[in-house]
PDB file of N, CA, C and O in Angstrom:
ATOM      1  N   UNK A   4       0.747  -0.855  -0.044  1.00 46.00           N
ATOM      2  CA  UNK A   4      -0.032   0.458   0.100  1.00 46.00           C
ATOM      3  C   UNK A   4       0.884   1.026  -0.051  1.00 46.00           C
ATOM      4  O   UNK A   4       1.643   1.358   1.080  1.00 46.00           O
ATOM      5  N   UNK A   5       0.739   2.021  -1.014  1.00 53.00           N
ATOM      6  CA  UNK A   5       1.917   3.114  -1.540  1.00 53.00           C
ATOM      7  C   UNK A   5       1.286   4.125  -0.404  1.00 53.00           C
ATOM      8  O   UNK A   5       1.846   5.274   0.061  1.00 53.00           O
ATOM      9  N   UNK A   6       0.264   4.248   0.409  1.00 60.00           N
ATOM     10  CA  UNK A   6       0.143   5.448   1.689  1.00 60.00           C
ATOM     11  C   UNK A   6       0.516   5.347   2.856  1.00 60.00           C
ATOM     12  O   UNK A   6      -0.488   6.123   3.196  1.00 60.00           O
ATOM     13  N   UNK A   7       0.960   3.851   2.869  1.00 73.00           N
ATOM     14  CA  UNK A   7       1.362   3.613   4.465  1.00 73.00           C
ATOM     15  C   UNK A   7       2.154   4.921   5.293  1.00 73.00           C
ATOM     16  O   UNK A   7       3.092   5.637   4.461  1.00 73.00           O
ATOM     17  N   UNK A   8       1.953   5.297   6.363  1.00 73.00           N
ATOM     18  CA  UNK A   8       2.879   6.352   6.680  1.00 73.00           C
ATOM     19  C   UNK A   8       4.356   6.435   6.568  1.00 73.00           C
ATOM     20  O   UNK A   8       4.948   7.448   6.232  1.00 73.00           O
ATOM     21  N   UNK A   9       4.554   5.587   6.725  1.00 72.00           N
ATOM     22  CA  UNK A   9       5.967   4.739   6.734  1.00 72.00           C
ATOM     23  C   UNK A   9       6.667   5.428   5.131  1.00 72.00           C
ATOM     24  O   UNK A   9       7.628   6.275   4.670  1.00 72.00           O
ATOM     25  N   UNK A  10       5.851   4.799   4.291  1.00 76.00           N
ATOM     26  CA  UNK A  10       6.487   4.693   2.845  1.00 76.00           C
ATOM     27  C   UNK A  10       6.314   7.168   2.407  1.00 76.00           C
ATOM     28  O   UNK A  10       7.266   7.452   1.447  1.00 76.00           O
ATOM     29  N   UNK A  11       4.901   7.190   3.082  1.00 75.00           N
ATOM     30  CA  UNK A  11       4.997   8.783   3.269  1.00 75.00           C
ATOM     31  C   UNK A  11       6.054   9.475   3.208  1.00 75.00           C
ATOM     32  O   UNK A  11       6.521  10.552   3.116  1.00 75.00           O
ATOM     33  N   UNK A  12       6.701   8.875   4.496  1.00 77.00           N
ATOM     34  CA  UNK A  12       7.226   9.793   5.198  1.00 77.00           C
ATOM     35  C   UNK A  12       8.629   9.528   4.323  1.00 77.00           C
ATOM     36  O   UNK A  12       9.389  10.941   4.531  1.00 77.00           O
ATOM     37  N   UNK A  13       9.310   8.349   3.881  1.00 77.00           N
ATOM     38  CA  UNK A  13      10.725   8.403   2.898  1.00 77.00           C
ATOM     39  C   UNK A  13      10.199   8.931   1.904  1.00 77.00           C
ATOM     40  O   UNK A  13      11.647   9.665   1.409  1.00 77.00           O
ATOM     41  N   UNK A  14       9.069   9.082   0.944  1.00 81.00           N
ATOM     42  CA  UNK A  14       9.241  10.103   0.127  1.00 81.00           C
ATOM     43  C   UNK A  14       9.121  11.687   0.256  1.00 81.00           C
ATOM     44  O   UNK A  14       9.680  12.141  -0.914  1.00 81.00           O
ATOM     45  N   UNK A  15       8.563  11.757   1.768  1.00 83.00           N
ATOM     46  CA  UNK A  15       8.430  13.381   1.683  1.00 83.00           C
ATOM     47  C   UNK A  15       9.830  13.637   2.253  1.00 83.00           C
ATOM     48  O   UNK A  15      10.225  14.717   2.347  1.00 83.00           O
ATOM     49  N   UNK A  16      10.808  12.933   2.417  1.00 85.00           N
ATOM     50  CA  UNK A  16      12.354  13.226   2.642  1.00 85.00           C
ATOM     51  C   UNK A  16      12.656  13.920   1.576  1.00 85.00           C
ATOM     52  O   UNK A  16      14.157  14.433   1.651  1.00 85.00           O
ATOM     53  N   UNK A  17      12.498  13.593   0.302  1.00 88.00           N
ATOM     54  CA  UNK A  17      12.740  14.093  -0.984  1.00 88.00           C
ATOM     55  C   UNK A  17      12.874  15.676  -0.926  1.00 88.00           C
ATOM     56  O   UNK A  17      13.807  16.274  -1.870  1.00 88.00           O
ATOM     57  N   UNK A  18      12.004  16.251   0.316  1.00 93.00           N
ATOM     58  CA  UNK A  18      11.839  18.026  -0.047  1.00 93.00           C
ATOM     59  C   UNK A  18      12.836  18.145   0.982  1.00 93.00           C
ATOM     60  O   UNK A  18      13.603  19.403   0.913  1.00 93.00           O
ATOM     61  N   UNK A  19      14.333  17.436   1.254  1.00 95.00           N
ATOM     62  CA  UNK A  19      15.123  17.986   2.122  1.00 95.00           C
ATOM     63  C   UNK A  19      16.357  18.491   1.223  1.00 95.00           C
ATOM     64  O   UNK A  19      16.658  17.902   0.078  1.00 95.00           O
ATOM     65  N   UNK A  20      17.241  19.101   2.201  1.00 95.00           N
ATOM     66  CA  UNK A  20      18.284  19.081   1.479  1.00 95.00           C
ATOM     67  C   UNK A  20      19.602  18.277   1.930  1.00 95.00           C
ATOM     68  O   UNK A  20      18.958  17.824   2.861  1.00 95.00           O
ATOM     69  N   UNK A  21      20.750  17.817   1.243  1.00 95.00           N
ATOM     70  CA  UNK A  21      20.942  16.676   2.019  1.00 95.00           C
ATOM     71  C   UNK A  21      21.829  17.034   3.580  1.00 95.00           C
ATOM     72  O   UNK A  21      21.514  16.080   4.125  1.00 95.00           O
ATOM     73  N   UNK A  22      22.209  18.328   3.706  1.00 96.00           N
ATOM     74  CA  UNK A  22      22.347  18.246   5.005  1.00 96.00           C
ATOM     75  C   UNK A  22      20.965  18.331   6.349  1.00 96.00           C
ATOM     76  O   UNK A  22      21.295  17.590   7.084  1.00 96.00           O
ATOM     77  N   UNK A  23      19.865  18.877   5.804  1.00 96.00           N
ATOM     78  CA  UNK A  23      18.980  18.553   6.741  1.00 96.00           C
ATOM     79  C   UNK A  23      18.267  16.801   6.494  1.00 96.00           C
ATOM     80  O   UNK A  23      18.123  16.514   7.608  1.00 96.00           O
ATOM     81  N   UNK A  24      18.577  16.566   5.346  1.00 94.00           N
ATOM     82  CA  UNK A  24      18.336  14.851   5.793  1.00 94.00           C
ATOM     83  C   UNK A  24      19.555  14.387   6.297  1.00 94.00           C
ATOM     84  O   UNK A  24      19.030  13.399   7.229  1.00 94.00           O
ATOM     85  N   UNK A  25      20.633  15.127   6.404  1.00 95.00           N
ATOM     86  CA  UNK A  25      21.658  14.315   7.174  1.00 95.00           C
ATOM     87  C   UNK A  25      21.552  14.307   8.696  1.00 95.00           C
ATOM     88  O   UNK A  25      22.289  13.917   9.348  1.00 95.00           O
ATOM     89  N   UNK A  26      20.776  15.346   9.185  1.00 95.00           N
ATOM     90  CA  UNK A  26      20.630  16.039  10.549  1.00 95.00           C
ATOM     91  C   UNK A  26      19.133  15.566  10.592  1.00 95.00           C
ATOM     92  O   UNK A  26      18.754  14.588  12.080  1.00 95.00           O
ATOM     93  N   UNK A  27      18.020  14.733  10.088  1.00 92.00           N
ATOM     94  CA  UNK A  27      16.725  14.766  10.289  1.00 92.00           C
ATOM     95  C   UNK A  27      16.779  13.018  10.271  1.00 92.00           C
ATOM     96  O   UNK A  27      16.339  12.575  11.746  1.00 92.00           O
ATOM     97  N   UNK A  28      17.406  12.566   9.909  1.00 90.00           N
ATOM     98  CA  UNK A  28      16.846  11.070  10.007  1.00 90.00           C
ATOM     99  C   UNK A  28      17.782  10.473  11.156  1.00 90.00           C
ATOM    100  O   UNK A  28      16.511   9.417  11.431  1.00 90.00           O
ATOM    101  N   UNK A  29      19.447  10.986  11.611  1.00 92.00           N
ATOM    102  CA  UNK A  29      19.581  10.238  12.666  1.00 92.00           C
ATOM    103  C   UNK A  29      18.835  10.754  13.833  1.00 92.00           C
ATOM    104  O   UNK A  29      18.938  10.081  14.608  1.00 92.00           O
ATOM    105  N   UNK A  30      17.895  11.599  14.066  1.00 90.00           N
ATOM    106  CA  UNK A  30      17.214  12.267  14.467  1.00 90.00           C
ATOM    107  C   UNK A  30      16.091  11.394  14.916  1.00 90.00           C
ATOM    108  O   UNK A  30      15.939  11.564  16.250  1.00 90.00           O
ATOM    109  N   UNK A  31      15.614  11.375  13.770  1.00 86.00           N
ATOM    110  CA  UNK A  31      13.931  11.612  13.838  1.00 86.00           C
ATOM    111  C   UNK A  31      13.502   9.668  13.326  1.00 86.00           C
ATOM    112  O   UNK A  31      12.578   9.423  13.924  1.00 86.00           O
ATOM    113  N   UNK A  32      14.387   9.167  12.747  1.00 84.00           N
ATOM    114  CA  UNK A  32      14.000   8.097  11.570  1.00 84.00           C
ATOM    115  C   UNK A  32      15.058   6.714  12.577  1.00 84.00           C
ATOM    116  O   UNK A  32      14.475   5.436  12.110  1.00 84.00           O
ATOM    117  N   UNK A  33      15.520   7.449  13.067  1.00 86.00           N
ATOM    118  CA  UNK A  33      17.019   6.146  13.919  1.00 86.00           C
ATOM    119  C   UNK A  33      16.274   5.061  14.830  1.00 86.00           C
ATOM    120  O   UNK A  33      15.646   6.163  15.905  1.00 86.00           O
ATOM    121  N   UNK A  34      16.449   3.973  15.304  1.00 89.00           N
ATOM    122  CA  UNK A  34      16.170   3.390  16.448  1.00 89.00           C
ATOM    123  C   UNK A  34      16.460   3.822  17.446  1.00 89.00           C
ATOM    124  O   UNK A  34      15.903   3.793  19.012  1.00 89.00           O
ATOM    125  N   UNK A  35      17.904   3.956  17.932  1.00 93.00           N
ATOM    126  CA  UNK A  35      18.715   5.281  18.047  1.00 93.00           C
ATOM    127  C   UNK A  35      19.208   6.251  18.442  1.00 93.00           C
ATOM    128  O   UNK A  35      20.245   6.891  17.631  1.00 93.00           O
ATOM    129  N   UNK A  36      18.747   7.617  18.269  1.00 92.00           N
ATOM    130  CA  UNK A  36      18.473   8.866  17.823  1.00 92.00           C
ATOM    131  C   UNK A  36      20.074   8.866  18.482  1.00 92.00           C
ATOM    132  O   UNK A  36      20.671   9.169  19.691  1.00 92.00           O
ATOM    133  N   UNK A  37      20.856   9.494  17.500  1.00 94.00           N
ATOM    134  CA  UNK A  37      21.780  10.301  17.602  1.00 94.00           C
ATOM    135  C   UNK A  37      21.810  11.747  18.584  1.00 94.00           C
ATOM    136  O   UNK A  37      20.490  12.448  18.281  1.00 94.00           O
ATOM    137  N   UNK A  38      22.597  12.099  18.849  1.00 96.00           N
ATOM    138  CA  UNK A  38      22.025  13.563  20.008  1.00 96.00           C
ATOM    139  C   UNK A  38      22.362  14.542  19.446  1.00 96.00           C
ATOM    140  O   UNK A  38      23.408  14.781  18.485  1.00 96.00           O
ATOM    141  N   UNK A  39      21.914  15.251  19.931  1.00 96.00           N
ATOM    142  CA  UNK A  39      22.139  17.144  19.670  1.00 96.00           C
ATOM    143  C   UNK A  39      23.891  17.364  19.301  1.00 96.00           C
ATOM    144  O   UNK A  39      24.568  17.872  18.413  1.00 96.00           O
ATOM    145  N   UNK A  40      24.247  16.771  20.527  1.00 97.00           N
ATOM    146  CA  UNK A  40      26.031  16.825  21.034  1.00 97.00           C
ATOM    147  C   UNK A  40      26.473  16.216  19.657  1.00 97.00           C
ATOM    148  O   UNK A  40      27.320  17.029  19.144  1.00 97.00           O
ATOM    149  N   UNK A  41      26.274  15.060  18.978  1.00 97.00           N
ATOM    150  CA  UNK A  41      26.669  14.286  18.527  1.00 97.00           C
ATOM    151  C   UNK A  41      27.146  14.465  17.230  1.00 97.00           C
ATOM    152  O   UNK A  41      27.690  15.208  16.287  1.00 97.00           O
ATOM    153  N   UNK A  42      25.485  15.497  16.629  1.00 96.00           N
ATOM    154  CA  UNK A  42      25.333  15.844  15.386  1.00 96.00           C
ATOM    155  C   UNK A  42      26.637  17.810  15.402  1.00 96.00           C
ATOM    156  O   UNK A  42      26.408  18.309  14.372  1.00 96.00           O
ATOM    157  N   UNK A  43      25.920  18.184  16.552  1.00 97.00           N
ATOM    158  CA  UNK A  43      26.990  19.580  16.807  1.00 97.00           C
ATOM    159  C   UNK A  43      28.543  19.098  16.085  1.00 97.00           C
ATOM    160  O   UNK A  43      28.965  19.642  15.390  1.00 97.00           O
ATOM    161  N   UNK A  44      28.673  18.059  16.835  1.00 97.00           N
ATOM    162  CA  UNK A  44      30.722  18.236  16.495  1.00 97.00           C
ATOM    163  C   UNK A  44      30.585  17.674  14.701  1.00 97.00           C
ATOM    164  O   UNK A  44      31.931  18.000  14.347  1.00 97.00           O
ATOM    165  N   UNK A  45      29.788  16.639  14.550  1.00 95.00           N
ATOM    166  CA  UNK A  45      30.128  16.312  13.245  1.00 95.00           C
ATOM    167  C   UNK A  45      29.719  17.275  12.364  1.00 95.00           C
ATOM    168  O   UNK A  45      30.605  17.342  11.320  1.00 95.00           O
ATOM    169  N   UNK A  46      28.810  17.943  12.441  1.00 96.00           N
ATOM    170  CA  UNK A  46      29.004  19.527  11.789  1.00 96.00           C
ATOM    171  C   UNK A  46      29.698  20.205  12.104  1.00 96.00           C
ATOM    172  O   UNK A  46      29.584  21.589  10.998  1.00 96.00           O
ATOM    173  N   UNK A  47      30.806  20.537  13.157  1.00 97.00           N
ATOM    174  CA  UNK A  47      30.778  21.533  13.764  1.00 97.00           C
ATOM    175  C   UNK A  47      30.126  23.061  14.202  1.00 97.00           C
ATOM    176  O   UNK A  47      30.326  23.865  12.990  1.00 97.00           O
ATOM    177  N   UNK A  48      28.862  22.682  14.519  1.00 97.00           N
ATOM    178  CA  UNK A  48      27.808  23.543  14.369  1.00 97.00           C
ATOM    179  C   UNK A  48      27.311  23.756  15.696  1.00 97.00           C
ATOM    180  O   UNK A  48      27.730  22.658  16.371  1.00 97.00           O
ATOM    181  N   UNK A  49      26.575  24.848  16.327  1.00 98.00           N
ATOM    182  CA  UNK A  49      26.274  24.917  17.807  1.00 98.00           C
ATOM    183  C   UNK A  49      25.421  24.062  18.063  1.00 98.00           C
ATOM    184  O   UNK A  49      24.182  23.384  16.775  1.00 98.00           O
ATOM    185  N   UNK A  50      24.474  23.114  19.029  1.00 97.00           N
ATOM    186  CA  UNK A  50      23.575  22.191  18.934  1.00 97.00           C
ATOM    187  C   UNK A  50      21.917  23.443  19.043  1.00 97.00           C
ATOM    188  O   UNK A  50      21.484  22.422  18.056  1.00 97.00           O
ATOM    189  N   UNK A  51      22.014  24.308  18.956  1.00 98.00           N
ATOM    190  CA  UNK A  51      21.119  25.448  18.790  1.00 98.00           C
ATOM    191  C   UNK A  51      20.673  25.342  16.751  1.00 98.00           C
ATOM    192  O   UNK A  51      19.615  25.001  16.616  1.00 98.00           O
ATOM    193  N   UNK A  52      22.147  25.232  16.317  1.00 98.00           N
ATOM    194  CA  UNK A  52      21.833  25.232  15.101  1.00 98.00           C
ATOM    195  C   UNK A  52      21.298  23.969  14.855  1.00 98.00           C
ATOM    196  O   UNK A  52      20.671  23.517  13.372  1.00 98.00           O
ATOM    197  N   UNK A  53      21.783  23.056  15.175  1.00 97.00           N
ATOM    198  CA  UNK A  53      21.551  21.565  14.774  1.00 97.00           C
ATOM    199  C   UNK A  53      19.810  22.116  15.381  1.00 97.00           C
ATOM    200  O   UNK A  53      19.131  20.714  14.254  1.00 97.00           O
ATOM    201  N   UNK A  54      19.542  21.882  16.196  1.00 97.00           N
ATOM    202  CA  UNK A  54      18.024  21.939  16.363  1.00 97.00           C
ATOM    203  C   UNK A  54      17.089  22.767  15.234  1.00 97.00           C
ATOM    204  O   UNK A  54      16.295  22.139  15.043  1.00 97.00           O
ATOM    205  N   UNK A  55      17.521  23.584  14.951  1.00 97.00           N
ATOM    206  CA  UNK A  55      16.970  24.733  14.310  1.00 97.00           C
ATOM    207  C   UNK A  55      16.814  23.682  12.888  1.00 97.00           C
ATOM    208  O   UNK A  55      16.077  23.510  12.078  1.00 97.00           O
ATOM    209  N   UNK A  56      18.240  23.271  12.520  1.00 97.00           N
ATOM    210  CA  UNK A  56      17.727  22.557  10.900  1.00 97.00           C
ATOM    211  C   UNK A  56      16.790  21.429  11.309  1.00 97.00           C
ATOM    212  O   UNK A  56      16.187  21.477  10.405  1.00 97.00           O
ATOM    213  N   UNK A  57      17.199  21.149  12.159  1.00 96.00           N
ATOM    214  CA  UNK A  57      16.076  19.808  12.533  1.00 96.00           C
ATOM    215  C   UNK A  57      14.657  19.945  12.508  1.00 96.00           C
ATOM    216  O   UNK A  57      13.744  19.298  12.145  1.00 96.00           O
ATOM    217  N   UNK A  58      14.497  21.323  13.144  1.00 96.00           N
ATOM    218  CA  UNK A  58      12.871  21.844  13.608  1.00 96.00           C
ATOM    219  C   UNK A  58      12.763  22.108  11.666  1.00 96.00           C
ATOM    220  O   UNK A  58      11.321  21.747  11.253  1.00 96.00           O
ATOM    221  N   UNK A  59      13.090  22.469  10.912  1.00 96.00           N
ATOM    222  CA  UNK A  59      12.950  22.871   9.802  1.00 96.00           C
ATOM    223  C   UNK A  59      12.705  22.112   8.533  1.00 96.00           C
ATOM    224  O   UNK A  59      11.657  21.958   8.059  1.00 96.00           O
ATOM    225  N   UNK A  60      13.312  21.316   8.895  1.00 95.00           N
ATOM    226  CA  UNK A  60      13.238  19.847   8.252  1.00 95.00           C
ATOM    227  C   UNK A  60      11.917  19.155   8.473  1.00 95.00           C
ATOM    228  O   UNK A  60      11.198  18.490   8.032  1.00 95.00           O
ATOM    229  N   UNK A  61      11.445  19.041  10.046  1.00 93.00           N
ATOM    230  CA  UNK A  61      10.795  18.286  10.097  1.00 93.00           C
ATOM    231  C   UNK A  61       9.408  18.819   9.552  1.00 93.00           C
ATOM    232  O   UNK A  61       8.450  18.326   9.159  1.00 93.00           O
ATOM    233  N   UNK A  62       9.693  20.323   9.791  1.00 95.00           N
ATOM    234  CA  UNK A  62       8.178  20.891   9.067  1.00 95.00           C
ATOM    235  C   UNK A  62       7.670  20.577   7.597  1.00 95.00           C
ATOM    236  O   UNK A  62       6.496  19.991   6.880  1.00 95.00           O
ATOM    237  N   UNK A  63       9.272  21.122   6.923  1.00 95.00           N
ATOM    238  CA  UNK A  63       8.870  20.198   5.606  1.00 95.00           C
ATOM    239  C   UNK A  63       8.610  19.164   5.132  1.00 95.00           C
ATOM    240  O   UNK A  63       8.027  19.017   4.298  1.00 95.00           O
ATOM    241  N   UNK A  64       8.963  18.208   5.900  1.00 93.00           N
ATOM    242  CA  UNK A  64       8.500  16.837   5.912  1.00 93.00           C
ATOM    243  C   UNK A  64       7.129  16.161   5.920  1.00 93.00           C
ATOM    244  O   UNK A  64       6.330  15.951   5.552  1.00 93.00           O
ATOM    245  N   UNK A  65       6.392  17.138   7.274  1.00 91.00           N
ATOM    246  CA  UNK A  65       4.828  17.230   7.878  1.00 91.00           C
ATOM    247  C   UNK A  65       4.725  17.809   6.554  1.00 91.00           C
ATOM    248  O   UNK A  65       3.870  17.647   6.530  1.00 91.00           O
ATOM    249  N   UNK A  66       4.783  18.995   5.702  1.00 93.00           N
ATOM    250  CA  UNK A  66       4.408  19.701   5.253  1.00 93.00           C
ATOM    251  C   UNK A  66       4.220  19.165   3.621  1.00 93.00           C
ATOM    252  O   UNK A  66       2.789  18.576   3.103  1.00 93.00           O
ATOM    253  N   UNK A  67       5.084  17.880   3.637  1.00 91.00           N
ATOM    254  CA  UNK A  67       4.748  17.211   2.166  1.00 91.00           C
ATOM    255  C   UNK A  67       3.938  16.333   2.553  1.00 91.00           C
ATOM    256  O   UNK A  67       3.452  15.376   1.076  1.00 91.00           O
ATOM    257  N   UNK A  68       4.214  15.523   3.483  1.00 87.00           N
ATOM    258  CA  UNK A  68       3.220  14.369   3.702  1.00 87.00           C
ATOM    259  C   UNK A  68       1.659  14.577   4.048  1.00 87.00           C
ATOM    260  O   UNK A  68       1.018  14.403   3.272  1.00 87.00           O
ATOM    261  N   UNK A  69       1.451  15.903   4.745  1.00 88.00           N
ATOM    262  CA  UNK A  69       0.168  16.442   4.576  1.00 88.00           C
ATOM    263  C   UNK A  69      -0.614  16.632   3.058  1.00 88.00           C
ATOM    264  O   UNK A  69      -1.915  16.617   2.313  1.00 88.00           O
ATOM    265  N   UNK A  70       0.473  17.450   2.323  1.00 89.00           N
ATOM    266  CA  UNK A  70       0.091  17.629   0.717  1.00 89.00           C
ATOM    267  C   UNK A  70       0.285  16.103  -0.033  1.00 89.00           C
ATOM    268  O   UNK A  70      -1.001  16.312  -1.128  1.00 89.00           O
ATOM    269  N   UNK A  71       0.949  15.253  -0.197  1.00 84.00           N
ATOM    270  CA  UNK A  71       0.522  13.980  -0.480  1.00 84.00           C
ATOM    271  C   UNK A  71      -1.067  13.185   0.080  1.00 84.00           C
ATOM    272  O   UNK A  71      -1.226  12.790  -0.719  1.00 84.00           O
ATOM    273  N   UNK A  72      -1.512  13.137   1.412  1.00 83.00           N
ATOM    274  CA  UNK A  72      -2.441  12.493   1.509  1.00 83.00           C
ATOM    275  C   UNK A  72      -3.731  13.398   1.082  1.00 83.00           C
ATOM    276  O   UNK A  72      -4.811  13.302   1.169  1.00 83.00           O
ATOM    277  N   UNK A  73      -3.664  15.100   1.014  1.00 88.00           N
ATOM    278  CA  UNK A  73      -4.706  15.702   0.872  1.00 88.00           C
ATOM    279  C   UNK A  73      -5.133  15.148  -0.582  1.00 88.00           C
ATOM    280  O   UNK A  73      -5.705  14.870  -1.356  1.00 88.00           O
ATOM    281  N   UNK A  74      -4.318  15.178  -1.650  1.00 85.00           N
ATOM    282  CA  UNK A  74      -4.113  14.892  -3.168  1.00 85.00           C
ATOM    283  C   UNK A  74      -4.332  13.375  -3.259  1.00 85.00           C
ATOM    284  O   UNK A  74      -5.609  13.164  -3.981  1.00 85.00           O
ATOM    285  N   UNK A  75      -3.964  12.648  -2.259  1.00 80.00           N
ATOM    286  CA  UNK A  75      -4.676  11.962  -2.321  1.00 80.00           C
ATOM    287  C   UNK A  75      -6.284  11.231  -2.207  1.00 80.00           C
ATOM    288  O   UNK A  75      -7.021  10.507  -2.780  1.00 80.00           O
ATOM    289  N   UNK A  76      -6.698  12.229  -1.073  1.00 83.00           N
ATOM    290  CA  UNK A  76      -8.090  12.259  -0.537  1.00 83.00           C
ATOM    291  C   UNK A  76      -8.618  12.881  -2.100  1.00 83.00           C
ATOM    292  O   UNK A  76     -10.195  12.192  -2.342  1.00 83.00           O
ATOM    293  N   UNK A  77      -8.064  13.864  -2.227  1.00 84.00           N
ATOM    294  CA  UNK A  77      -8.948  14.595  -3.715  1.00 84.00           C
ATOM    295  C   UNK A  77      -9.198  13.447  -4.786  1.00 84.00           C
ATOM    296  O   UNK A  77     -10.039  13.395  -5.315  1.00 84.00           O
ATOM    297  N   UNK A  78      -8.553  12.759  -4.721  1.00 82.00           N
ATOM    298  CA  UNK A  78      -8.225  11.878  -6.113  1.00 82.00           C
ATOM    299  C   UNK A  78      -9.027  10.400  -6.164  1.00 82.00           C
ATOM    300  O   UNK A  78      -9.583  10.310  -6.507  1.00 82.00           O
ATOM    301  N   UNK A  79      -9.397  10.762  -4.854  1.00 78.00           N
ATOM    302  CA  UNK A  79     -10.558   9.256  -4.248  1.00 78.00           C
ATOM    303  C   UNK A  79     -11.802   9.972  -4.562  1.00 78.00           C
ATOM    304  O   UNK A  79     -12.977   9.394  -4.781  1.00 78.00           O
ATOM    305  N   UNK A  80     -11.729  11.795  -4.018  1.00 75.00           N
ATOM    306  CA  UNK A  80     -13.097  12.161  -4.122  1.00 75.00           C
ATOM    307  C   UNK A  80     -13.452  11.589  -5.801  1.00 75.00           C
ATOM    308  O   UNK A  80     -14.556  11.957  -6.247  1.00 75.00           O
ATOM    309  N   UNK A  81     -12.169  11.927  -6.271  1.00 72.00           N
ATOM    310  CA  UNK A  81     -12.988  12.088  -7.996  1.00 72.00           C
ATOM    311  C   UNK A  81     -13.451  10.947  -8.445  1.00 72.00           C
ATOM    312  O   UNK A  81     -14.344  10.974  -9.203  1.00 72.00           O
ATOM    313  N   UNK A  82     -12.410   9.765  -7.895  1.00 68.00           N
ATOM    314  CA  UNK A  82     -13.034   8.682  -8.768  1.00 68.00           C
ATOM    315  C   UNK A  82     -14.173   8.158  -8.138  1.00 68.00           C
ATOM    316  O   UNK A  82     -15.321   7.404  -8.717  1.00 68.00           O
ATOM    317  N   UNK A  83     -14.621   8.477  -7.157  1.00 64.00           N
ATOM    318  CA  UNK A  83     -15.843   8.004  -6.456  1.00 64.00           C
ATOM    319  C   UNK A  83     -17.172   9.213  -6.947  1.00 64.00           C
ATOM    320  O   UNK A  83     -18.229   8.994  -6.538  1.00 64.00           O
ATOM    321  N   UNK A  84     -16.944  10.423  -7.259  1.00 59.00           N
ATOM    322  CA  UNK A  84     -18.097  10.453  -7.847  1.00 59.00           C
ATOM    323  C   UNK A  84     -18.448  10.664  -8.641  1.00 59.00           C
ATOM    324  O   UNK A  84     -18.074   9.595  -9.658  1.00 59.00           O
TER     325      UNK A  84
END
């Protein structure tokens, strides 16, 4: 089923920049999430900056998932009509 939440999330990651993806995935999608401190050291930026990038990435993914769900709902309405 193409509309499962996990598949939607995977497809939605495509809206992220490479940097956002490298921060978002280990923070939000990993079984054992990486800490802000670890990512801060890896990217040589502050923990606060990592957090800001993570929040922006989450918002972009959330928006993409919502748009896809809305498009699917509208397509179903057209089929039902």
